[in-house]
mmCIF file of C-alpha atoms and ligand atoms in Angstrom:
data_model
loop_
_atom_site.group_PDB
_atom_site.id
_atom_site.type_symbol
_atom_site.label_atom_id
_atom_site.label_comp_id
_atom_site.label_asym_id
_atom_site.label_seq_id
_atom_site.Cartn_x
_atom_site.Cartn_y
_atom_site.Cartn_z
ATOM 1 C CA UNK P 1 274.322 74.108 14.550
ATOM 2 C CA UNK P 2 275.749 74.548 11.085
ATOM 3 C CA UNK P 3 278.443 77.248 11.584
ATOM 4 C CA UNK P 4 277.369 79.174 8.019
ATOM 5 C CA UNK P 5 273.436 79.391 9.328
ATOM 6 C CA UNK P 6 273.044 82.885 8.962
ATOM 7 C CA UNK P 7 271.615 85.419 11.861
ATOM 8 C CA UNK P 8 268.651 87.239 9.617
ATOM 9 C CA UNK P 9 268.114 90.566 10.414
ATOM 10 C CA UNK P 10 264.365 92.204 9.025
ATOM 11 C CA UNK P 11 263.328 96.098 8.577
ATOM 12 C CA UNK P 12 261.262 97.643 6.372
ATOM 13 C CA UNK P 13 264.167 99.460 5.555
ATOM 14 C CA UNK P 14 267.689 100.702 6.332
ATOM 15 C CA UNK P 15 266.850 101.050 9.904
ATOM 16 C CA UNK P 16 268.147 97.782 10.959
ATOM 17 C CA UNK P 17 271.622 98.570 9.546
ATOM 18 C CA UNK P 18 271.793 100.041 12.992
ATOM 19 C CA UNK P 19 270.747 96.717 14.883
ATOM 20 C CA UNK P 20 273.823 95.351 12.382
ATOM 21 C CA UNK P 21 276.255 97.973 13.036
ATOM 22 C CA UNK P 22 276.565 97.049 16.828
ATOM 23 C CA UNK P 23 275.959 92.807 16.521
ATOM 24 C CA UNK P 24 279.134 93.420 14.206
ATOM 25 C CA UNK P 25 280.806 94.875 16.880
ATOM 26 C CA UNK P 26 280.230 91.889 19.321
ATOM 27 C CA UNK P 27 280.071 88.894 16.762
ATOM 28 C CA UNK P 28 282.143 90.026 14.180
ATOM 29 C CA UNK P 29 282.517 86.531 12.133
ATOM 30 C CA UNK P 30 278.456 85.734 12.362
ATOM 31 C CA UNK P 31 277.303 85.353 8.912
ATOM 32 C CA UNK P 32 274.303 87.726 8.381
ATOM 33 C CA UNK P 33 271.471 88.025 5.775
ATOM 34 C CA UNK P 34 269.641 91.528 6.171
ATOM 35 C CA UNK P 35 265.979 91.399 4.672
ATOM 36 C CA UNK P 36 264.408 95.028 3.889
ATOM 37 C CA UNK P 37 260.423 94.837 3.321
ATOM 38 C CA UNK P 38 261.181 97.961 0.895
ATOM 39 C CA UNK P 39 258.283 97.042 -1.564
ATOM 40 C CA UNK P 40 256.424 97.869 2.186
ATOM 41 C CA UNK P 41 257.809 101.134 3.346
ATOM 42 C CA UNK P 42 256.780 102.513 5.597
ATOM 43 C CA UNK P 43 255.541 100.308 7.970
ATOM 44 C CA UNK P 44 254.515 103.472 10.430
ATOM 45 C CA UNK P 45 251.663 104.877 7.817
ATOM 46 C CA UNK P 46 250.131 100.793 7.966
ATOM 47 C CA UNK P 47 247.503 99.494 9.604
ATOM 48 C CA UNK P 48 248.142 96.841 12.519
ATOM 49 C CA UNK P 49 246.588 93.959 10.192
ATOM 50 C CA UNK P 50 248.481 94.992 7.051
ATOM 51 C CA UNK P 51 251.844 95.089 9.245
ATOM 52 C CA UNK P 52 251.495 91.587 10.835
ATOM 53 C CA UNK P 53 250.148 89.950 7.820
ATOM 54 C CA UNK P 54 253.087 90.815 5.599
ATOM 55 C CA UNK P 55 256.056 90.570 8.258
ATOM 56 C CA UNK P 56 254.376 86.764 9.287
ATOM 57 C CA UNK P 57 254.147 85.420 5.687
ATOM 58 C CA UNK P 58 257.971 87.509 4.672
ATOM 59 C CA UNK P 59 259.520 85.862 8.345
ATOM 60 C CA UNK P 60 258.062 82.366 6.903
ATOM 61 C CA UNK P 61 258.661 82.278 3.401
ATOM 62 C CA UNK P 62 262.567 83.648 4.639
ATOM 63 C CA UNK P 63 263.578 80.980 7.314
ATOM 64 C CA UNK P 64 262.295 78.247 4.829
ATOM 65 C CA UNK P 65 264.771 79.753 2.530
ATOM 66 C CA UNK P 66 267.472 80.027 4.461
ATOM 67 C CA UNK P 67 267.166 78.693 7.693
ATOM 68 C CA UNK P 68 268.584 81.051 9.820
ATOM 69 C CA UNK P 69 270.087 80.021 13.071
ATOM 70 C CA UNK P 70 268.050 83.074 15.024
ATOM 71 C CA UNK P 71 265.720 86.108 13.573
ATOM 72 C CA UNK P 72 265.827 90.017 14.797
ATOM 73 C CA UNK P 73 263.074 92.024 13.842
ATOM 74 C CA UNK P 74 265.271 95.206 14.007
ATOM 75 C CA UNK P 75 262.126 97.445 13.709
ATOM 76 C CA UNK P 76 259.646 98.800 16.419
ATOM 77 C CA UNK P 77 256.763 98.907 14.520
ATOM 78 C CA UNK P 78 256.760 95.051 13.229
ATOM 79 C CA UNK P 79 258.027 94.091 16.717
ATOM 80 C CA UNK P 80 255.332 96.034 18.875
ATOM 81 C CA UNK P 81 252.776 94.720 16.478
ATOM 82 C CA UNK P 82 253.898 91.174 15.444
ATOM 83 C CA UNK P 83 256.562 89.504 17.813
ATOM 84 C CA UNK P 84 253.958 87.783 19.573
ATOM 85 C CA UNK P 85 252.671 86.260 16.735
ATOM 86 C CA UNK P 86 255.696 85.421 14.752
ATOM 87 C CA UNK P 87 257.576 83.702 17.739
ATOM 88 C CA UNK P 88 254.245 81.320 17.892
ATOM 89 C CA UNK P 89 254.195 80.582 14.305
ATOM 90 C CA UNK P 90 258.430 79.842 13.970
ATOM 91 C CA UNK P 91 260.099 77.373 15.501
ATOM 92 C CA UNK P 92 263.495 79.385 15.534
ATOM 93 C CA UNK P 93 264.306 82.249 18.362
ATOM 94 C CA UNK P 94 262.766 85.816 17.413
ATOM 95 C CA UNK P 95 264.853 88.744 19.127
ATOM 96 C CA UNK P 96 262.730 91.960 19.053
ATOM 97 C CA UNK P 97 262.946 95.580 19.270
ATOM 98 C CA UNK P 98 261.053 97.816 21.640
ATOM 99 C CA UNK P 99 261.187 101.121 22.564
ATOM 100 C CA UNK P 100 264.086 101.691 25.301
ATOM 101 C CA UNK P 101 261.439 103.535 27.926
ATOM 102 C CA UNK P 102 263.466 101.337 30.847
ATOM 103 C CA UNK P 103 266.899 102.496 30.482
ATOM 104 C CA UNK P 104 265.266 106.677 29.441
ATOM 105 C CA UNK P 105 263.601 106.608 32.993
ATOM 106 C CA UNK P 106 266.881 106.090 34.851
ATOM 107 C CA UNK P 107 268.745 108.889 32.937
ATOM 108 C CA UNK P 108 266.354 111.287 33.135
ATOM 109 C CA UNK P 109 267.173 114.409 35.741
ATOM 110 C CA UNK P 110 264.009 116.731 34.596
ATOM 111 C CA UNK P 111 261.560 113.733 34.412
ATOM 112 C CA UNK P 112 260.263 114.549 30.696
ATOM 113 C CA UNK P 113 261.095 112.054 28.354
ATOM 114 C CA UNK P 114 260.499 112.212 24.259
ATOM 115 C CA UNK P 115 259.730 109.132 22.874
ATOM 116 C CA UNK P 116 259.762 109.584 18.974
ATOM 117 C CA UNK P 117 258.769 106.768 16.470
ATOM 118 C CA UNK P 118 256.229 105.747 13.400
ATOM 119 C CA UNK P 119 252.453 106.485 14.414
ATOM 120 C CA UNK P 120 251.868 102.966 14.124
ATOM 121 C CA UNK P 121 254.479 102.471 17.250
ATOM 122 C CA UNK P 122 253.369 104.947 19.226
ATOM 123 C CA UNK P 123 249.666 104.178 19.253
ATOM 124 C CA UNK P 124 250.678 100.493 20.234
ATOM 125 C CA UNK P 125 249.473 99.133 23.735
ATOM 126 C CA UNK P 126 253.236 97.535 23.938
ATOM 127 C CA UNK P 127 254.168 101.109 24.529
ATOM 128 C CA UNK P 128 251.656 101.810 27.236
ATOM 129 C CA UNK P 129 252.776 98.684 28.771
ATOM 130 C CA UNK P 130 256.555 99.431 29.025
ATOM 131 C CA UNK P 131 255.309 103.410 29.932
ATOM 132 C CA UNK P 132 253.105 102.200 32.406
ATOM 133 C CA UNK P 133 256.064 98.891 33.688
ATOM 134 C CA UNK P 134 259.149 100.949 33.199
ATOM 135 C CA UNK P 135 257.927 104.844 33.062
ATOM 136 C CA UNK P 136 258.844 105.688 36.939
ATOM 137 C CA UNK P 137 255.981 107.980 36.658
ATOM 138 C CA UNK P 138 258.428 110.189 34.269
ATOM 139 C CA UNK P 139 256.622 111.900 31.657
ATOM 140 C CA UNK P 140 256.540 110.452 28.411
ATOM 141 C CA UNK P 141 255.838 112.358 25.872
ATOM 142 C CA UNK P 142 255.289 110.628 22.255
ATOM 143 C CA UNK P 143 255.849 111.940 18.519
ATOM 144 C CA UNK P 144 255.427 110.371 15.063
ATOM 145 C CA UNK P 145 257.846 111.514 13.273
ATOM 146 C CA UNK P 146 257.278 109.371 9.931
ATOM 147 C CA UNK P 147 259.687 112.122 7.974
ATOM 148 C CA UNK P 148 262.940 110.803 9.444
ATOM 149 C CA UNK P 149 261.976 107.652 7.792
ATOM 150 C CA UNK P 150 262.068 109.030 4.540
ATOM 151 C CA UNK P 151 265.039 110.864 5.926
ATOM 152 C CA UNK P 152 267.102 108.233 7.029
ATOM 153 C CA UNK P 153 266.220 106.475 3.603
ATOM 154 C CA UNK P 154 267.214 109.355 1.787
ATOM 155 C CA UNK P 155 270.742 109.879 3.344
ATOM 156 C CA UNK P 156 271.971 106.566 2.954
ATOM 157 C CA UNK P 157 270.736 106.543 -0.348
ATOM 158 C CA UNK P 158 273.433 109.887 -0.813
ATOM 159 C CA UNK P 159 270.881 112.307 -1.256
ATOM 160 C CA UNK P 160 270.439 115.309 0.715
ATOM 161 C CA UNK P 161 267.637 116.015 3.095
ATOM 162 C CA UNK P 162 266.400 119.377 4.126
ATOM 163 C CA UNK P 163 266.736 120.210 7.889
ATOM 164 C CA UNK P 164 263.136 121.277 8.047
ATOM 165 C CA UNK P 165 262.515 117.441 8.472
ATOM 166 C CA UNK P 166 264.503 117.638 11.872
ATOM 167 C CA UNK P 167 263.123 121.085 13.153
ATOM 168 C CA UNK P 168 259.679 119.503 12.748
ATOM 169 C CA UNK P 169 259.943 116.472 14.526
ATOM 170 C CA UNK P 170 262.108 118.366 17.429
ATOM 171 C CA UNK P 171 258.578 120.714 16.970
ATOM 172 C CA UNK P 172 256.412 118.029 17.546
ATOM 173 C CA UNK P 173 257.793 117.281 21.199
ATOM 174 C CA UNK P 174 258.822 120.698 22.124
ATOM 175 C CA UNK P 175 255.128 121.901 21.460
ATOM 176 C CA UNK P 176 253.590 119.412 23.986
ATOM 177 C CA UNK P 177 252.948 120.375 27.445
ATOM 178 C CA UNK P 178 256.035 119.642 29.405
ATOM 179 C CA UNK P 179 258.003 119.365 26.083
ATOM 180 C CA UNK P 180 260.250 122.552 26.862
ATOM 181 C CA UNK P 181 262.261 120.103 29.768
ATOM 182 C CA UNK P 182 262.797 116.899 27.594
ATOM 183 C CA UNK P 183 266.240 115.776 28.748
ATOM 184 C CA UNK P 184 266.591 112.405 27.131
ATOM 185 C CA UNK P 185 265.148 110.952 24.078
ATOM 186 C CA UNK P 186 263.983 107.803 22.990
ATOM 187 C CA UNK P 187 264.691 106.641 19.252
ATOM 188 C CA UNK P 188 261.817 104.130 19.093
ATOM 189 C CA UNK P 189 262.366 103.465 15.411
ATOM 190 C CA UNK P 190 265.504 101.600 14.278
ATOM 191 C CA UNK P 191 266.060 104.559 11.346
ATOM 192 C CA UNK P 192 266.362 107.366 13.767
ATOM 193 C CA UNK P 193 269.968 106.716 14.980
ATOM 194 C CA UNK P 194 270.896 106.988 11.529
ATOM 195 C CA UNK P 195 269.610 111.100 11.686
ATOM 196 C CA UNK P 196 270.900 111.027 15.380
ATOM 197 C CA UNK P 197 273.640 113.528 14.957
ATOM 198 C CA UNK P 198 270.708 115.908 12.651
ATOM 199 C CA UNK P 199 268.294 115.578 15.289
ATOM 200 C CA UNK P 200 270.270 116.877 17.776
ATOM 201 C CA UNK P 201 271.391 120.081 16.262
ATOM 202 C CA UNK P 202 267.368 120.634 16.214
ATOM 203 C CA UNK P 203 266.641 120.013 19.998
ATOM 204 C CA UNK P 204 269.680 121.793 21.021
ATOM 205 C CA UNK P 205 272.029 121.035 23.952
ATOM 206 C CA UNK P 206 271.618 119.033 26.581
ATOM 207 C CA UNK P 207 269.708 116.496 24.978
ATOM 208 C CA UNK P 208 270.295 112.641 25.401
ATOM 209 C CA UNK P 209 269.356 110.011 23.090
ATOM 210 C CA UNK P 210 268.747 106.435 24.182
ATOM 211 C CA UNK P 211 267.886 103.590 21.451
ATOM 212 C CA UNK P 212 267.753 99.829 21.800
ATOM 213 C CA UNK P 213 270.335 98.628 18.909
ATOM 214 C CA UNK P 214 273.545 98.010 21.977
ATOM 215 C CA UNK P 215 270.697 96.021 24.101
ATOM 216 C CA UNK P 216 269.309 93.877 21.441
ATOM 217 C CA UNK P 217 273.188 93.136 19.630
ATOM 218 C CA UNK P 218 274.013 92.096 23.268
ATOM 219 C CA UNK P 219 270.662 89.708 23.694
ATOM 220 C CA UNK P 220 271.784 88.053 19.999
ATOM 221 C CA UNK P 221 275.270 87.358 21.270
ATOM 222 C CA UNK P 222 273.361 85.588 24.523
ATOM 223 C CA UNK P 223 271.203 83.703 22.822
ATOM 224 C CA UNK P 224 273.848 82.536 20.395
ATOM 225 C CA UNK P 225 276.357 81.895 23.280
ATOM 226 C CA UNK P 226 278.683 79.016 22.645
ATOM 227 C CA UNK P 227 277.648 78.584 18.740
ATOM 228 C CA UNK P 228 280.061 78.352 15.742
ATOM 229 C CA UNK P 229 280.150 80.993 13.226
ATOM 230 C CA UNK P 230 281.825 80.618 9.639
ATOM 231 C CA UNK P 231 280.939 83.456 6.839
ATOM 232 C CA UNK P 232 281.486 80.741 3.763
ATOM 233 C CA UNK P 233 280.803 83.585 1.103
ATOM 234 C CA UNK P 234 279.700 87.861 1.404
ATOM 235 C CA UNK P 235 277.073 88.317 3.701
ATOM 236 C CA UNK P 236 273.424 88.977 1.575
ATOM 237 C CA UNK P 237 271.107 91.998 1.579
ATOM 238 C CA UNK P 238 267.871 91.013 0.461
ATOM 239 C CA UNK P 239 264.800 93.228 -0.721
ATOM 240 C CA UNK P 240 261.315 92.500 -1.412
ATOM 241 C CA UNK P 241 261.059 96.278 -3.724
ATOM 242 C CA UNK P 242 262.440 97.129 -7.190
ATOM 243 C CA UNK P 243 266.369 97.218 -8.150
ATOM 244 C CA UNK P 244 266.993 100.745 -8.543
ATOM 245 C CA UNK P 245 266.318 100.783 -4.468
ATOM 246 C CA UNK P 246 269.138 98.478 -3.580
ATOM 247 C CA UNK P 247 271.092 100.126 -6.300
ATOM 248 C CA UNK P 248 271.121 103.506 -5.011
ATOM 249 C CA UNK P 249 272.193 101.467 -1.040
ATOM 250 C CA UNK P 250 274.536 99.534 -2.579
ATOM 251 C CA UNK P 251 277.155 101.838 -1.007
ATOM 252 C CA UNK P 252 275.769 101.886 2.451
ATOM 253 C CA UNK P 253 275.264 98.471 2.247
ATOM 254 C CA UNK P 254 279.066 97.778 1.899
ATOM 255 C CA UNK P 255 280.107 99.836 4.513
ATOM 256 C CA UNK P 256 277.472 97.496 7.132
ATOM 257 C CA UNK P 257 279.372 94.587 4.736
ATOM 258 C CA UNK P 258 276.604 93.344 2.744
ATOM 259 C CA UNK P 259 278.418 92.882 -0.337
ATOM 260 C CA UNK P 260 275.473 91.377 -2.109
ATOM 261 C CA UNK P 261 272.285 92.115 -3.279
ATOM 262 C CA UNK P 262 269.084 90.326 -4.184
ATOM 263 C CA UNK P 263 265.626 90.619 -4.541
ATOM 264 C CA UNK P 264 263.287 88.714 -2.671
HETATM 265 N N1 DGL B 1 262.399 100.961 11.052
HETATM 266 C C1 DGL B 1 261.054 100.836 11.438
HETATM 267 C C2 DGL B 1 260.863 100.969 12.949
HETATM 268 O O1 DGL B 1 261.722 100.676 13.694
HETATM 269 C C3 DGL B 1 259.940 101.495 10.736
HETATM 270 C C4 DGL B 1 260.063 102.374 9.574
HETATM 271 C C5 DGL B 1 258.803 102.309 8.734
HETATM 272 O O2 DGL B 1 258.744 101.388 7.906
HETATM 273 O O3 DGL B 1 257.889 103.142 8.915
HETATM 274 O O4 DGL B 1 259.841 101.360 13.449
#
C-alpha cells in the first residue's frame, strides 16, 4: 500500500466534515481527499435513480483519479440508496453510513425514538430493515427535515440561520403520536451534528442525540489496520459545483484541514 493513497471521503455536502472530524481523531496522519457532490445538493429532495446514478459514475470517475486506498460515503442518503451497488462496481473497500437505530434502542428509557434525516433516507427500505433488525420494538418515529441541510450549509458557510429552521424540525417529531416522550434522537444525515447544539435548544432537555460519525471513523481505522500513512502535501477538498461555493467553505474547510480546493 502506497503510504500517500489517500482515504476519500464523499457527501453531497459539508456533512461528511463530521465523518472527518472524528477519523482525524483516530488516524491523525491519514492523508484525506473530501469530495462534495455540491453541483447535486441535496441529495434528500432526489429520486432513488438520480441519487445512485450520479454517486456510481462520481465514486468511479474519483478512484480512477486518485486511487484511494478505501472510500466512505459519509452520507445516509447515497449510502441507504447506493452502497450496494457501488461496493459491486469498485474493487476498493466502501465504508458506509446508516442510520444509528442499533445503538438509539439501547439508550432509550421512554421507548420513543426520533429518527430525523432527508426524505429520501427515511422512505428507504434500509431503514425499515435496521427498524425492524435493531428497533427492540421501540418506537421509531421518522422526520425529514431537509431545512437543516440548507442549515448546516449555511453556518459553515458563516451565515446566519434563523431558529425557525430548528423549531420546525423539533415540530415535525413532537407532533407525531408518541412524539411528546422522544428521549433520544437519531441524526440520520451526516449534516445534522453540525446543528446538534441548535437542535437541542428546540427539543428541550432531556434529549439525547446518537449519530454514526464515532462508529464509522472507528470501522476506517479497522479496515486500515496495520497500513502506512504519509500526508506528502495539504490534504484536498474537491467539489463537483461552482467556485464561489468552496470559496465561501474555505474557512471551515481549514479548520477539518483541507487546505486545498478544487473543482471536480
Ligand atoms: N449529508 C447527506 C446525508 O447524510 C444528505 C444531504 C443532502 O444532500 O440532502 O443524508
Amino acid at each position: 500500500m502506497n503510504p500517500a493513497a489517500p482515504i476519500l471521503l464523499f457527501d453531497s455536502g459539508v456533512g461528511g466534515l463530521t465523518v472527518l472530524a472524528e477519523l482525524r481523531k483516530l488516524l491523525p496522519q491519514a492523508p484525506v481527499i473530501y469530495a462534495a457532490d455540491t453541483a447535486g445538493l441535496p441529495y434528500g429532495e432526489k429520486t432513488e435513480a438520480e441519487i445512485a446514478a450520479r454517486v456510481a459514475g462520481l465514486l468511479g470517475r474519483l478512484s480512477e483519479r486518485y486511487s484511494p486506498r478505501l472510500i466512505t460515503i459519509a452520507c445516509n442518503t447515497a449510502s441507504t440508496i447506493a452502497l450496494g451497488m457501488v461496493r459491486e462496481v469498485l474493487k476498493v473497500p466502501v465504508v458506509g453510513t446508516v442510520p444509528a437505530i442499533k445503538p438509539a434502542a439501547a439508550m432509550t428509557q421512554t421507548g420513543a425514538i426520533g429518527l430525523l434525516g432527508t426524505a429520501a433516507t427515511i422512505r428507504q427500505g434500509y431503514v425499515d430493515r435496521l427498524e425492524a433488525e435493531f428497533g427492540n420494538g421501540h418506537r421509531l418515529i421518522r422526520h425529514a427535515a431537509p431545512g437543516l441541510v440548507e442549515a448546516a450549509e449555511a453556518m459553515l458557510r458563516g451565515e446566519t440561520v434563523d431558529p425557525a429552521v430548528f423549531e420546525a424540525a423539533a415540530q415535525g417529531l413532537r407532533s407525531q403520536p408518541g412524539g411528546d416522550t422522544i428521549d433520544t434522537v437519531v441524526l440520520a444525515c451526516t449534516h445534522f451534528p453540525l446543528v446538534e447544539r441548535q437542535l437541542a435548544a428546540a427539543l428541550g432537555p432531556g434529549v439525547r442525540f446518537v449519530d454514526g460519525a464515532q462508529g464509522i471513523a472507528r470501522r476506517i481505522e479497522f479496515l486500515t489496520r496495520g497500513q502506512a500513512f504519509a500526508r506528502e502535501a495539504p490534504d484536498l477538498a474537491l467539489f463537483t459545483g461552482g467556485e464561489d461555493t468552496f470559496a465561501a467553505l474555505a474557512p471551515a474547510l481549514k479548520r477539518y484541514d483541507l487546505e486545498r480546493t478544487e473543482p471536480f
